[in-house]
Tab-separated table of C-alpha atoms in Angstrom:
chain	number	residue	atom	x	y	z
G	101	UNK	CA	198.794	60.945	97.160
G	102	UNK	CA	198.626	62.745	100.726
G	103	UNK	CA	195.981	65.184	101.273
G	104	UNK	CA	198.365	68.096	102.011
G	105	UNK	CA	199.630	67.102	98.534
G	106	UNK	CA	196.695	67.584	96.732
G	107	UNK	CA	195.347	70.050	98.244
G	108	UNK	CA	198.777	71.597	97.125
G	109	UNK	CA	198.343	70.765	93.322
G	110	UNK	CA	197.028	72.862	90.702
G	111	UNK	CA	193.484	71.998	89.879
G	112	UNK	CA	194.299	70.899	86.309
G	113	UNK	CA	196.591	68.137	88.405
G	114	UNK	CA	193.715	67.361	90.852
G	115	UNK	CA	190.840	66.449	87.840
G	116	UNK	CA	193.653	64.667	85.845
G	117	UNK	CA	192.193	61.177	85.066
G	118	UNK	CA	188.750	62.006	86.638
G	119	UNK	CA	186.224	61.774	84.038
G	120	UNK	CA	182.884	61.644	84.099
G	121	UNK	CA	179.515	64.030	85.043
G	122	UNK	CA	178.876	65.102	87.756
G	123	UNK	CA	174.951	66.367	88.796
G	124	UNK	CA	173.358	68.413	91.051
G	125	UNK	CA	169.443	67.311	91.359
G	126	UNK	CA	167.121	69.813	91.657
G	127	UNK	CA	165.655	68.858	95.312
G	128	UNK	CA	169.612	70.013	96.180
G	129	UNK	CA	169.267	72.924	94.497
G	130	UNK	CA	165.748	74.176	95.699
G	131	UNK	CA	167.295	73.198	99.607
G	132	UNK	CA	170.670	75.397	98.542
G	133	UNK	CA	168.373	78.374	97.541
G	134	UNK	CA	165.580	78.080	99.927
G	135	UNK	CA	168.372	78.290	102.609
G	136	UNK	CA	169.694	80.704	101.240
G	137	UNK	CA	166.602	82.905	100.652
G	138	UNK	CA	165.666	82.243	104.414
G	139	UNK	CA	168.863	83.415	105.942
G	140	UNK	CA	168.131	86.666	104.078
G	141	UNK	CA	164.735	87.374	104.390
G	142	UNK	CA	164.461	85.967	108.362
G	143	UNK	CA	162.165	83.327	107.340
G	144	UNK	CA	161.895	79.298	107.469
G	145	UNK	CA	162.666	77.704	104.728
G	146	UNK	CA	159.592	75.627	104.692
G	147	UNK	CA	157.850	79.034	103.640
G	148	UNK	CA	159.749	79.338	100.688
G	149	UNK	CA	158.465	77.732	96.901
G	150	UNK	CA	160.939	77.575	94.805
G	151	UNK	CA	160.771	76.837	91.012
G	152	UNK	CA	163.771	76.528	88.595
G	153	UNK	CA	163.398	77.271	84.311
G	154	UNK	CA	165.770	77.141	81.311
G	155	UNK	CA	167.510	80.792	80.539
G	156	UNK	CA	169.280	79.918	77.507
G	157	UNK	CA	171.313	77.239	78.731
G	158	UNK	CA	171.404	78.985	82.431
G	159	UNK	CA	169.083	78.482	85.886
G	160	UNK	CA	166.548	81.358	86.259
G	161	UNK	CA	165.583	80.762	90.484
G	162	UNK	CA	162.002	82.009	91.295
G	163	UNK	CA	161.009	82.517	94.889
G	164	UNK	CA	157.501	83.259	96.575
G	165	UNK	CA	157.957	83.886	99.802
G	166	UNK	CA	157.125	86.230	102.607
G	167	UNK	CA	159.317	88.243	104.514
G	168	UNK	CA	160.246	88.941	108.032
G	169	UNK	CA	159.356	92.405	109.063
G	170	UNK	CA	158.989	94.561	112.719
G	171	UNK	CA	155.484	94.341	114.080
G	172	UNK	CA	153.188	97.758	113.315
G	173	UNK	CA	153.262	99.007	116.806
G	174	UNK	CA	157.548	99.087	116.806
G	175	UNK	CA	157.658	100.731	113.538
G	176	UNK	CA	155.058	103.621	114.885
G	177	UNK	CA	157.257	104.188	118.049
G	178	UNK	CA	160.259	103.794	116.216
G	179	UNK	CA	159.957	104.897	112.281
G	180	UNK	CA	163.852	104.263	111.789
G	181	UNK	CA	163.158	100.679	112.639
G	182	UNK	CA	162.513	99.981	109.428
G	183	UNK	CA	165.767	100.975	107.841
G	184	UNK	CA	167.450	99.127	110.609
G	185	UNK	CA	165.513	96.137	109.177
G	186	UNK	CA	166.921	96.182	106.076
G	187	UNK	CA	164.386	99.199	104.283
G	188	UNK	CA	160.938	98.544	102.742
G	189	UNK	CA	159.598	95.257	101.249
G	190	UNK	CA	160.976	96.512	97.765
G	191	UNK	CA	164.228	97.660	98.859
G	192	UNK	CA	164.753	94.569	100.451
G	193	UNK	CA	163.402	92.167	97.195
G	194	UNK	CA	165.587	94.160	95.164
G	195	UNK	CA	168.759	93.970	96.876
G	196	UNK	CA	168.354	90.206	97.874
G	197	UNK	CA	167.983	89.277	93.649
G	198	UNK	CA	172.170	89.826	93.070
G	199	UNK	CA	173.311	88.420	96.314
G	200	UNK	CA	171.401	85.168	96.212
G	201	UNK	CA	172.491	84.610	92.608
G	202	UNK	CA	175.946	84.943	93.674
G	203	UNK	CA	175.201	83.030	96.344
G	204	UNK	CA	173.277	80.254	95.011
G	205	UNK	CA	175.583	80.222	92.463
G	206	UNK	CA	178.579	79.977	94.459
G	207	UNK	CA	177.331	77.250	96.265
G	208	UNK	CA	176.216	75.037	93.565
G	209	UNK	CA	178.633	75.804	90.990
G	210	UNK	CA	175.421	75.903	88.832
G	211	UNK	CA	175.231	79.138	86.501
G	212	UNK	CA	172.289	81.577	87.726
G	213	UNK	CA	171.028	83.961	85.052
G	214	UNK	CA	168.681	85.389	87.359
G	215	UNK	CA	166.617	85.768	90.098
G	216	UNK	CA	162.619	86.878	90.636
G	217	UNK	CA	161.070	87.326	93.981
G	218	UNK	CA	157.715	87.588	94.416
G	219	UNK	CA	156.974	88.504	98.177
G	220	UNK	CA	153.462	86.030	99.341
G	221	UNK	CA	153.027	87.685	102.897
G	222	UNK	CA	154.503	89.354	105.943
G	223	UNK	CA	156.069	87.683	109.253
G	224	UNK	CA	155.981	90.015	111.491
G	225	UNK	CA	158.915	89.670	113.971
G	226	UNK	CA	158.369	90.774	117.360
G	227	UNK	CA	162.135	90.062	118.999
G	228	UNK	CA	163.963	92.948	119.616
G	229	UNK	CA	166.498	92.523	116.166
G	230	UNK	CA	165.350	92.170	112.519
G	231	UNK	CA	167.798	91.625	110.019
């Protein structure tokens, strides 16, 4: 069957035939959320620890991790800076926790009942942009 074809068939036509399981490990998901976690927070992934449990039959994601944030001296000549950065250390924790399970999620296809961050450090950030 051509590609155009398929890609042209319902989905129930597509997995016709095809079974079997298929498996995410968990090294792919800890990359998929680590990567995830460091495009949000500015970070490397390599400062990220992830750990996975059971939620009733769903993925609960913990992260430790620090965050990127302006240096001291930008925020005192600039106090707005920080809400340019994305807000406080909280705000920021807080509003990452529904987009990474939706994004994680997403990605994966692997159901994400939640998400706990638990903030190790600060990085400060001395270029010119913070996200």
């Amino acid at each position: 069957m051509s590609s155009a074809v398929l890609a042209a068939a319902p989905a129930a036509d597509r997995n016709a035939g095809l079974a079997g399981h298929n498996r995410i490990s968990t090294q792919a998901l800890t990359s998929t959320a680590k990567a995830a976690a460091a495009e949000f927070f500015g970070v490397p992934p390599a400062a990220i620890r992830v750990t996975w449990s059971d939620d009733q039959g769903m993925l609960a994601l913990s992260l430790s991790l620090p965050v990127s944030l302006p240096a001291l001296n930008r925020i005192a000549a600039d106090p707005g800076l920080v809400d340019r950065a994305g807000g406080s250390v909280w705000d920021r924790a807080h509003a990452a926790k529904p987009l990474l399970k939706d994004k994680v999620t997403a990605l994966t296809g692997s159901l994400v009942s939640r998400v706990d961050i638990r903030v190790t450090g600060v990085q400060l950030h001395e270029g010119s942009r913070v996200r």
